[in-house]
Coordinates of C-alpha atoms and ligand atoms in Angstrom, one line a residue:
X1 CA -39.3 -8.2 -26.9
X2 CA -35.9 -9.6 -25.9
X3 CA -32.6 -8.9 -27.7
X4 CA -29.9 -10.9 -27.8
X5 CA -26.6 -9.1 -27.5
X6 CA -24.2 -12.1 -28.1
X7 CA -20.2 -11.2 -28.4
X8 CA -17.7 -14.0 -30.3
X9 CA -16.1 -17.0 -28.0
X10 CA -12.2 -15.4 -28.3
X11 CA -13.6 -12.1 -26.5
X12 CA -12.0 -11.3 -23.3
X13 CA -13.6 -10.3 -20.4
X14 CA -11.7 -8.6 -17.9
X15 CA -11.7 -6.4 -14.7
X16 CA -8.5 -3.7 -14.2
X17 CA -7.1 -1.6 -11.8
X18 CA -4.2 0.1 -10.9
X19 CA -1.0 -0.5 -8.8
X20 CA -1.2 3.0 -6.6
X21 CA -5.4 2.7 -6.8
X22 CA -5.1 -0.7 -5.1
X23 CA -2.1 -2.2 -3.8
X24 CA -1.4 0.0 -0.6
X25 CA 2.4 -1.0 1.1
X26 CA 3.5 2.4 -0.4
X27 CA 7.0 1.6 1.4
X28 CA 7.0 -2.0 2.0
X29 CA 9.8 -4.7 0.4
X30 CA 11.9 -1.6 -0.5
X31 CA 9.3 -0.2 -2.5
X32 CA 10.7 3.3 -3.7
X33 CA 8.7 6.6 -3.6
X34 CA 6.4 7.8 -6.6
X35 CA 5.2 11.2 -7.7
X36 CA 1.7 9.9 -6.1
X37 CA 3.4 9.1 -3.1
X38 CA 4.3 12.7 -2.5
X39 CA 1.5 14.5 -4.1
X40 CA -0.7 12.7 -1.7
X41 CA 1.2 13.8 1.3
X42 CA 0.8 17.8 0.2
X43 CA -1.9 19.3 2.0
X44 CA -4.7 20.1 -0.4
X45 CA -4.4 18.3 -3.1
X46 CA -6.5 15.1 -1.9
X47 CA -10.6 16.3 -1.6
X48 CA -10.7 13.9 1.8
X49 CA -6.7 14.3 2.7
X50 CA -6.1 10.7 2.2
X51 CA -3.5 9.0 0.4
X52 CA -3.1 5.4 -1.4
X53 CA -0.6 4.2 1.2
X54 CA -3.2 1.3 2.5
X55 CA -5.8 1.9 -0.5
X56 CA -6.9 -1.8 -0.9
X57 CA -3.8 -3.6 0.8
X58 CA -3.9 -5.6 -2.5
X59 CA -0.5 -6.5 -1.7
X60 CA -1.0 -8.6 0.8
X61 CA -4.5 -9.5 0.1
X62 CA -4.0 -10.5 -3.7
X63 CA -4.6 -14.2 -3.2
X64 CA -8.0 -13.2 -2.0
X65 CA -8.5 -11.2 -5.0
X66 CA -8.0 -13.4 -7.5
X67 CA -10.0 -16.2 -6.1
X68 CA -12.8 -14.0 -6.1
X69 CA -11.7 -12.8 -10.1
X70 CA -11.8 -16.7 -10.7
X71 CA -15.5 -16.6 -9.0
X72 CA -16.8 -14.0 -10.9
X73 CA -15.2 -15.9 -14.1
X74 CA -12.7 -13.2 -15.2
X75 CA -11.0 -14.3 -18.2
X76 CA -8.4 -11.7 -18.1
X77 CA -7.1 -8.7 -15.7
X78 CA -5.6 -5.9 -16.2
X79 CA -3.1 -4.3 -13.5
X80 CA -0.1 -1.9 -13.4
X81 CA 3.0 -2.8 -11.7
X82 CA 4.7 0.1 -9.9
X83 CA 7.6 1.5 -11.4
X84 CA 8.9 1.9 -7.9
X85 CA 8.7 -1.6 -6.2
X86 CA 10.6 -2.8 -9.6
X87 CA 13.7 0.2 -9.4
X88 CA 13.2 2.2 -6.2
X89 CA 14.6 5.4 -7.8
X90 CA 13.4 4.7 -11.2
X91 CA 16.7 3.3 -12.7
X92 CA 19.6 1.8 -11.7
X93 CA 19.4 -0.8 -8.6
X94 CA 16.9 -3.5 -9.5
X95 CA 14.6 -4.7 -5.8
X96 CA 14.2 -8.0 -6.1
X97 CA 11.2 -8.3 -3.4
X98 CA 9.3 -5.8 -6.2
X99 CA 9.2 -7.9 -8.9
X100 CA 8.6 -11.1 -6.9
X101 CA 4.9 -9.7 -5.8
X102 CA 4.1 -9.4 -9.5
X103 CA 6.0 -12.8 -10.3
X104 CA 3.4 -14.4 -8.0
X105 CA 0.4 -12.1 -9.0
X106 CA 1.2 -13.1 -12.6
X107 CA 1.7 -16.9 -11.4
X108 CA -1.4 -16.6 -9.4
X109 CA -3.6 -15.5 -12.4
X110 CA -2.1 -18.2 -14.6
X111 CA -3.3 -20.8 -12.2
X112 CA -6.9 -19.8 -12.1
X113 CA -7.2 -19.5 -15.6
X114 CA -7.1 -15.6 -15.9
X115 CA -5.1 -13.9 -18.7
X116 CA -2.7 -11.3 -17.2
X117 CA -2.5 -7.9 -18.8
X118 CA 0.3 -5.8 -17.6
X119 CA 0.2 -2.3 -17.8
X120 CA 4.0 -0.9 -16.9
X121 CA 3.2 3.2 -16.3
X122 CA -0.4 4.0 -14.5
X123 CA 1.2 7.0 -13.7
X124 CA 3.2 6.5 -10.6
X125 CA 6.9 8.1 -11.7
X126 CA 9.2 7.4 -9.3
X127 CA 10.1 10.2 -7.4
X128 CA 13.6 10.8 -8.3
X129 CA 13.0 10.4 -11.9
X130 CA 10.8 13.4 -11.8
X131 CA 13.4 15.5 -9.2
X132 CA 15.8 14.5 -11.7
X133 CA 13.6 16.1 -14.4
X134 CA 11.1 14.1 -14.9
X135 CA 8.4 13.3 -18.2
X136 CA 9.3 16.8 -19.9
X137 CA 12.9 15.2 -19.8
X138 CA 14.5 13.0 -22.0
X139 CA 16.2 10.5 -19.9
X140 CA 13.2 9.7 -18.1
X141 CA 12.2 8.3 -21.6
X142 CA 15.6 6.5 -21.3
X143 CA 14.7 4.6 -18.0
X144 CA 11.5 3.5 -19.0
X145 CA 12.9 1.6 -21.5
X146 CA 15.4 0.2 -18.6
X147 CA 12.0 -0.6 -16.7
X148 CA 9.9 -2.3 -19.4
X149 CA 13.5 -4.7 -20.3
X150 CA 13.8 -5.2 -16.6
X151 CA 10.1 -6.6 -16.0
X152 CA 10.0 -8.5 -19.2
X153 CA 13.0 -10.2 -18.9
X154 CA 11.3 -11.6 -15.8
X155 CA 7.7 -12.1 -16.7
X156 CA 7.7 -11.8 -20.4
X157 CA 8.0 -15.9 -20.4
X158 CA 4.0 -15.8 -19.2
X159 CA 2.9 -12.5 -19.6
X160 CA 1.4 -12.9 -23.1
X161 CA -0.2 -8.7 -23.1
X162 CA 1.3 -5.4 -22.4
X163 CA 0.1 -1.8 -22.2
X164 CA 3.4 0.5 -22.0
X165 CA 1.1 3.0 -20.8
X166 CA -2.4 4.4 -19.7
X167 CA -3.5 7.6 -20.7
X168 CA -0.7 9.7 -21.1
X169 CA -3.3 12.7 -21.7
X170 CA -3.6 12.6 -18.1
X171 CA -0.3 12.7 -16.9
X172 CA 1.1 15.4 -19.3
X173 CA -2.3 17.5 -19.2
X174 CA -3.6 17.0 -15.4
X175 CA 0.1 16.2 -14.0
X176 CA 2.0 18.9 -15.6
X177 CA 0.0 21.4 -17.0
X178 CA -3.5 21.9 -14.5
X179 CA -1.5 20.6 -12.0
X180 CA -4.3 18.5 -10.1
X181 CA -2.3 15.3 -10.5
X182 CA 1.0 14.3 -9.6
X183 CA 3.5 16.0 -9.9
X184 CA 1.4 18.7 -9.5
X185 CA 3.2 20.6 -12.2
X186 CA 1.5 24.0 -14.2
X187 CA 3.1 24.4 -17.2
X188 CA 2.1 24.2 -21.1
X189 CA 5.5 23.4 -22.2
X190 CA 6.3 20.8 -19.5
X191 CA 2.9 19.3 -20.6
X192 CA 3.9 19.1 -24.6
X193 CA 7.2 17.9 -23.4
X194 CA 5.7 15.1 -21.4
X195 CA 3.6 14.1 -24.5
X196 CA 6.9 13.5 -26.5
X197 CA 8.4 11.6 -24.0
X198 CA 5.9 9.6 -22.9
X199 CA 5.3 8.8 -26.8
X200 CA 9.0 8.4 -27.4
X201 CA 9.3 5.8 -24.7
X202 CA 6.2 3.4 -25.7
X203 CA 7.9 3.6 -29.2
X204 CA 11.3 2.6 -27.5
X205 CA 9.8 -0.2 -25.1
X206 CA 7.4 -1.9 -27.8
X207 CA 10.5 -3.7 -29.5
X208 CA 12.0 -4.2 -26.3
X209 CA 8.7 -6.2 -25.0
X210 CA 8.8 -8.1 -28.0
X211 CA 12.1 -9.1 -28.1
X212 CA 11.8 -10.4 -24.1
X213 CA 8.1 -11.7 -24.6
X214 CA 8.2 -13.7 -27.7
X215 CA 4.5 -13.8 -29.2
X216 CA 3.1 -11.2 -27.1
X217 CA 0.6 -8.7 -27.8
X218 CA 1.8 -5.5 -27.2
X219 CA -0.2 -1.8 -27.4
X220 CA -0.5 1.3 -25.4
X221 CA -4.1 2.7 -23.8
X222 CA -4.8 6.1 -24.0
X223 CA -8.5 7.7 -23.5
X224 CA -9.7 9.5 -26.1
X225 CA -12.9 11.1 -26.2
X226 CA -16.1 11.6 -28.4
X227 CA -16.1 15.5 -28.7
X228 CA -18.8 17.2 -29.7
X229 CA -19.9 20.8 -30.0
X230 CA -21.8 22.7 -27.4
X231 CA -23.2 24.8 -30.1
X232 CA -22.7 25.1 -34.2
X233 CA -21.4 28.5 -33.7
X234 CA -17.9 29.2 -35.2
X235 CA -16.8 29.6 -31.7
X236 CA -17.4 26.3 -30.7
X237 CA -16.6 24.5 -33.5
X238 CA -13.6 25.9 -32.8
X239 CA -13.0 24.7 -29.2
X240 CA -14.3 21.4 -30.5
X241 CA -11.7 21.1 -32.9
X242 CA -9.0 22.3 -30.7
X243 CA -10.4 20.0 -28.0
X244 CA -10.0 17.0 -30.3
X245 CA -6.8 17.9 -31.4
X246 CA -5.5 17.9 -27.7
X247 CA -7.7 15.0 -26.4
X248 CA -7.2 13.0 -29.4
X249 CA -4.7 13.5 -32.5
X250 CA -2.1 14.7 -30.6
X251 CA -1.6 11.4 -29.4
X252 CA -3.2 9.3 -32.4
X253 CA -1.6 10.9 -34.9
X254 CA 1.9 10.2 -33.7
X255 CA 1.0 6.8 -33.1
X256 CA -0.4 5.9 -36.4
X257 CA 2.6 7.7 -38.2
X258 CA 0.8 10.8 -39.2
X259 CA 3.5 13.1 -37.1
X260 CA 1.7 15.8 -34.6
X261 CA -1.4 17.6 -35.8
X262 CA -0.2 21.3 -37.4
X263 CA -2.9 23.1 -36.1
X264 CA -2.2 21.8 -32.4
X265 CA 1.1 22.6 -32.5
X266 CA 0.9 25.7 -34.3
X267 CA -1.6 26.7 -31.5
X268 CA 0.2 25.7 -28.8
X269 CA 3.6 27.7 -30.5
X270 CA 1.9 30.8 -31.1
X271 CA -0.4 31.3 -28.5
X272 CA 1.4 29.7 -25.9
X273 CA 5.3 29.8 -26.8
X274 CA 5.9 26.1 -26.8
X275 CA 9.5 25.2 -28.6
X276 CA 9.5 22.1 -30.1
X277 CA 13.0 21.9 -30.2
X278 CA 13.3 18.6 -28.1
X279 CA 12.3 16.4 -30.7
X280 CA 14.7 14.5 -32.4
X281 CA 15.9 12.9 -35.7
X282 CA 14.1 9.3 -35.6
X283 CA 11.8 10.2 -32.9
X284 CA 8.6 10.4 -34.8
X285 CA 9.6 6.7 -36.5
X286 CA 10.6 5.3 -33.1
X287 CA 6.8 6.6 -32.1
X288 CA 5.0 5.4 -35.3
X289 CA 6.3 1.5 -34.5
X290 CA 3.8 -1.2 -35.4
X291 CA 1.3 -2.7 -32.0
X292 CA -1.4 -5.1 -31.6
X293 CA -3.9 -2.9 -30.5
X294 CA -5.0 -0.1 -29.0
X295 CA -6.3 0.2 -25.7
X296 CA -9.5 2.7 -24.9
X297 CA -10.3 4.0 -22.1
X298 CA -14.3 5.4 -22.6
X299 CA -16.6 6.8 -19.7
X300 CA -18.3 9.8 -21.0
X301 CA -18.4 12.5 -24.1
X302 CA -17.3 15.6 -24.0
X303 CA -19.2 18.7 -25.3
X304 CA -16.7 21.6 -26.1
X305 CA -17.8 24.8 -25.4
X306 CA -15.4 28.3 -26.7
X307 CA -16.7 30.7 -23.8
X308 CA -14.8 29.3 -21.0
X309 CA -11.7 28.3 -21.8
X310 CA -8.6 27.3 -18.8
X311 CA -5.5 30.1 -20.2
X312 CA -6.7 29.4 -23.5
X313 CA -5.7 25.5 -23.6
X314 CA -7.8 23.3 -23.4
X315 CA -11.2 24.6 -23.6
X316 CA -13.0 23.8 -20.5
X317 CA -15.8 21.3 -21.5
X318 CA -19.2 20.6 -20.2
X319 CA -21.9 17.9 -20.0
X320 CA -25.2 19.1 -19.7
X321 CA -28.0 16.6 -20.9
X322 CA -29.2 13.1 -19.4
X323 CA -28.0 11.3 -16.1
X324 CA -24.6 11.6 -14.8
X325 CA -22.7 9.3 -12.9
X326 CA -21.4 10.6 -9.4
X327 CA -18.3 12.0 -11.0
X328 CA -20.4 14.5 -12.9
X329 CA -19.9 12.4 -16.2
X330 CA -23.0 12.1 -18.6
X331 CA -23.8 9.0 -19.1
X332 CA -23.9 8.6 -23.4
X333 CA -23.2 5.4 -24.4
X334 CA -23.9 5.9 -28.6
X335 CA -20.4 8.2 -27.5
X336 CA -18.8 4.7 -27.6
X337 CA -19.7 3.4 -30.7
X338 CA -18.9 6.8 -32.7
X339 CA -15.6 7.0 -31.0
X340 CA -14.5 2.9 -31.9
X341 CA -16.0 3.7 -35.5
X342 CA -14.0 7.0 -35.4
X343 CA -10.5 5.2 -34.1
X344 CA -11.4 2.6 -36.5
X345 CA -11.8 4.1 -39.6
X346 CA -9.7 7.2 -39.0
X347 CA -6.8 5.0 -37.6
X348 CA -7.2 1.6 -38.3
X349 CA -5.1 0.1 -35.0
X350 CA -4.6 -3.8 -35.7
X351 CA -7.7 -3.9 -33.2
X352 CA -9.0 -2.9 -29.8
X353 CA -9.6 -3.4 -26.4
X354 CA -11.6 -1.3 -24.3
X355 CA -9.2 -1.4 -21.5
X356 CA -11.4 0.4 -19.0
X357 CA -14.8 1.4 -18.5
X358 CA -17.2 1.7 -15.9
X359 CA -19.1 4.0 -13.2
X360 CA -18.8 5.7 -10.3
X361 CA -21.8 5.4 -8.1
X362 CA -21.8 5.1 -3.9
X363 CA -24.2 2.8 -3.6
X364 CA -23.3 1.0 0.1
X365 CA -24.3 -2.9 1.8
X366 CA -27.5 -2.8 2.5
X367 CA -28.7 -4.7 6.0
X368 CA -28.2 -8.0 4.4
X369 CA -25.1 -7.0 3.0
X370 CA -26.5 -6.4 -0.6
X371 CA -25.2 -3.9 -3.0
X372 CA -27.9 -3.3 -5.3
X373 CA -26.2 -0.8 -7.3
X374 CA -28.4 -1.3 -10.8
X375 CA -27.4 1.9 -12.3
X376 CA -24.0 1.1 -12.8
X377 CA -25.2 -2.5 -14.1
X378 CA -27.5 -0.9 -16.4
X379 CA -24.3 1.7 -17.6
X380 CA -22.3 -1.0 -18.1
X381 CA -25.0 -3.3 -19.8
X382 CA -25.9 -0.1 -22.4
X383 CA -21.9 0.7 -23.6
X384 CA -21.3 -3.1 -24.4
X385 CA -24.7 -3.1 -26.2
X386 CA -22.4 0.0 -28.3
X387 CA -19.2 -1.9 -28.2
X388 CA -21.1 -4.5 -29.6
X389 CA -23.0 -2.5 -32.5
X390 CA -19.2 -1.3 -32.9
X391 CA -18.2 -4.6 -33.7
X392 CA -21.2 -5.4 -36.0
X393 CA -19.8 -2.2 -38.0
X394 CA -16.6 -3.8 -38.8
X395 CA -14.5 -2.1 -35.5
X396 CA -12.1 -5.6 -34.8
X397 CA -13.2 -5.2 -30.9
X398 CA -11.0 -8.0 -28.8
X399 CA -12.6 -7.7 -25.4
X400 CA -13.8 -5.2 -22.6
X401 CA -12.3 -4.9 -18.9
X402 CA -14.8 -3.1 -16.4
X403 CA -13.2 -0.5 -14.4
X404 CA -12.7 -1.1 -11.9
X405 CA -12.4 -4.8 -10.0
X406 CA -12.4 -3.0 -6.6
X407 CA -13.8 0.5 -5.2
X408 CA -10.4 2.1 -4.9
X409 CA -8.3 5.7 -4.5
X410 CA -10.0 7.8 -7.6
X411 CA -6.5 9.9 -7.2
X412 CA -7.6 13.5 -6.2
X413 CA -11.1 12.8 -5.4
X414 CA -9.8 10.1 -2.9
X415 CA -12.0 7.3 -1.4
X416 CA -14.8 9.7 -2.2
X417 CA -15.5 7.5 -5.8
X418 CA -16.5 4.5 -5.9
X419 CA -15.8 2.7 -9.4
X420 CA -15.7 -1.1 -8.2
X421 CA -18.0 -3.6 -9.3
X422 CA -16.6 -5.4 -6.0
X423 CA -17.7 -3.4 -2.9
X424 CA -14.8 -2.6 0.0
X425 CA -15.1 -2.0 3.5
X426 CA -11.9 0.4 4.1
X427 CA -12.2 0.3 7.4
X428 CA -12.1 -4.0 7.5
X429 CA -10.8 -4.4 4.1
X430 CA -14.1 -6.6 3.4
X431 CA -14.8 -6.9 -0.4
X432 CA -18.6 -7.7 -1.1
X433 CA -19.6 -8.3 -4.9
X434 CA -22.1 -5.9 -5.8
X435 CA -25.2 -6.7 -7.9
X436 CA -23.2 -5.4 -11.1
X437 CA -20.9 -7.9 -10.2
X438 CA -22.8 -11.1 -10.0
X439 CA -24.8 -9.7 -13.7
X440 CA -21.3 -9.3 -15.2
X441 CA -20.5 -13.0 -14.1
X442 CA -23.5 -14.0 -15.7
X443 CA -22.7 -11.8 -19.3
X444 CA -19.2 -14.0 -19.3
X445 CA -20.5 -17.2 -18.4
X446 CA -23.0 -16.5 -21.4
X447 CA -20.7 -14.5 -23.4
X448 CA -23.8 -12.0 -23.9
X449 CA -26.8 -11.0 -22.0
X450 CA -30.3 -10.2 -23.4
X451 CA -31.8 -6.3 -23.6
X452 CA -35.4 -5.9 -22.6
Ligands
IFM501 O1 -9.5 5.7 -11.9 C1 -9.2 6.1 -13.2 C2 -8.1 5.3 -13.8 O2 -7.0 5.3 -13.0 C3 -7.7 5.9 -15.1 N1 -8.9 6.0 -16.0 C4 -10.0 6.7 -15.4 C5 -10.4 6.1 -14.1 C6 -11.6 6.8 -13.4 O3 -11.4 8.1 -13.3

């Protein structure tokens, strides 16, 4: 028997992607130089040694792009702008040519009917900010908030939705303290340090966006995670609670005016010497200001285990039961509906978005230039049928963007991941819908699909 899985008219559905996952022209227009820009040109930190300098070459192909968005019905898509084309050093000297690409992209999505979503920091710091001491630093929080004013005096006229930042986890955990993003960084202090900064500045920009983009919806995405415990052992219950902690209320609990979570910091002070003494009076009110929702980023759970721990912090976590994508990450979509009925009712954010989700599977043209790539149809097909349930539980869910849009640079694995529901040809820069594509068209023209 069929099931109807039916989602309310205002819901958005949406595509996103990333400025240095897409665009390419990593020096063009007086574009500056990002962290990712030199991560990616030290040897051995790329699995296949390649770099995002032509990833896409969204930059000159975005008029392309969006028709085919339009195609495929998109009714809202989220990108990042890079800091870099905007101020090349971060702060300071404004480049004009920068901000013109995203006044057309913006213009270009307006015309087609597509709502823009602007995300200002997908992690792609300029260069000299981080020289100059980057996320564990203060002023870098300072020149954010020069950045967000800068772009939103210019688009916050038609840019109606802004994300200061995406997952901020990953640049203070996997940029500065494992080291195995840009900046490449290994250090548990810079990493705590990051977190209050990154923090500090969303709180700064948020009234900044509002008072530049009058009526616009403003939030921050971060990607927290279902954890669960390997075992019911006192051990892991332990590393589960630690893991959460790091993964989740570090961030949240900031956020939602609850300051940071004792036992995180405690753990991170005792066992691992952090000082705290960088956070200032006002800070944690500045953090704690009011959004419009909260953007999650959802692909797998995580199963905390105590018996293999990184240094101590965090615990090293594994996956072990049901398929996996070609990342390695289980595929567990009830994990979505207990983590929105966790944010929910923990944290109570104004509402949601789930501002990315999706899978990576290689799945290639077949002779007739088919992609019939049904496992990630059917991945994406069983978390909406959560986000849905979600929303049938009372979570106030606005709308779902599929990530990604395009195949693109999955940062250190390279082109070696292949997240798009849109195929692309690197070597011609051909993009081919896949299967999961042309279903999600249908699921927005129908605003729902049916389950067998
Ligand atoms: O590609 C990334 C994206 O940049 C941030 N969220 C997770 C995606 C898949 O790893």
């Amino acid at each position: 028997m069929t099931h109807r899985i039916a989602f309310p008219d205002s819901f958005l559905w949406g595509a996103a992607t990333a400025a240095y996952q897409i665009e390419g022209a990593f020096d063009a227009d007086g574009k500056g130089e990002s962290v990712w820009d030199r991560f990616c040109a030290t040897p051995g930190t790329i699995l296949d040694g390649s770099t995002g300098e032509v990833a896409c070459d969204h930059y000159h192909r975005w008029e392309q792009d969006l028709d085919l968005m339009q195609a495929l019905g998109l009714t809202a898509y989220r990108f990042s702008m890079a800091w870099t084309r905007v101020l090349p050093t971060g702060s300071g000297r404004v480049n004009l040519a920068g901000l013109d690409f995203y006044d057309r992209l913006v213009d270009g999505l307006l015309q087609r009917g597509i709502r823009p979503f602007v995300t200002l920091n997908h992690w792609d710091t300029p260069q000299a900010l981080h020289d100059a001491g980057g996320w564990p630093a203060r002023r870098t929080a300072e020149a954010f908030v020069e950045y967000t004013d800068v772009v939103s005096q210019r688009l916050g006229d038609r840019v109606k939705d802004w994300i200061t930042h995406n997952e901020p986890w990953c640049v203070a955990f996997l940029g500065h303290y494992l080291g195995i993003h840009a900046p490449g960084v290994r250090d548990l202090a810079s990493a705590a340090r990051s977190v209050h900064h990154l923090l500090l500045s969303h709180g700064w920009a948020v009234p900044v966006l509002r008072r530049n983009s009058p009526g616009a919806r403003v939030g921050i995405t971060l990607n927290p995670a279902e954890v669960v415990a390997a075992s019911p052992s006192q051990a892991d219950l332990w590393a589960t609670n630690l893991e959460d902690g790091i993964r989740n209320r570090l961030f949240l609990d900031p956020l939602y005016h609850r300051g940071y979570p004792v036992d995180v910091i405690e753990h991170m002070m005792e066992r691992e010497q952090v000082a705290f003494d960088y956070v200032e009076a006002g800070d944690m009110d500045a953090i704690a200001v009011s959004t419009d929702f909260l953007g999650v980023n959802y692909y797998s759970r995580t199963i905390a285990r105590a018996d293999n721990t990184v240094d101590n912090l965090p615990p090293v976590i594994t996956a072990e039961e049901n398929e996996h994508t070609e990342m390695g990450w289980e595929v567990y979509a009830p994990g979505l509906y207990n983590l929105l009925c966790r944010l929910h009712f923990d944290y109570r954010p104004a509402s949601m978005i789930i501002t990315e989700n999706g899978a990576s599977y290689s799945d290639a043209p077949d002779a007739v230039g088919r992609v019939a790539d049904a496992r990630r149809t059917s991945y994406i097909r069983d978390y909406l049928a959560e986000a849905r349930r979600a929303m049938d539980a009372g979570v106030p869910l606005d709308g779902y963007f599929v990530w990604s849009f395009l195949d693109n640079f999955e940062w250190s694995f390279g082109y070696q991941q292949r997240f798009g529901i849109v195929w692309v040809d690197y070597e011609t820069q051909q993009r081919l819908p896949k299967d999961s594509a042309l279903w999600y068209r249908d699921v927005i023209a129908n605003n729902g699909f049916d389950t067998a």
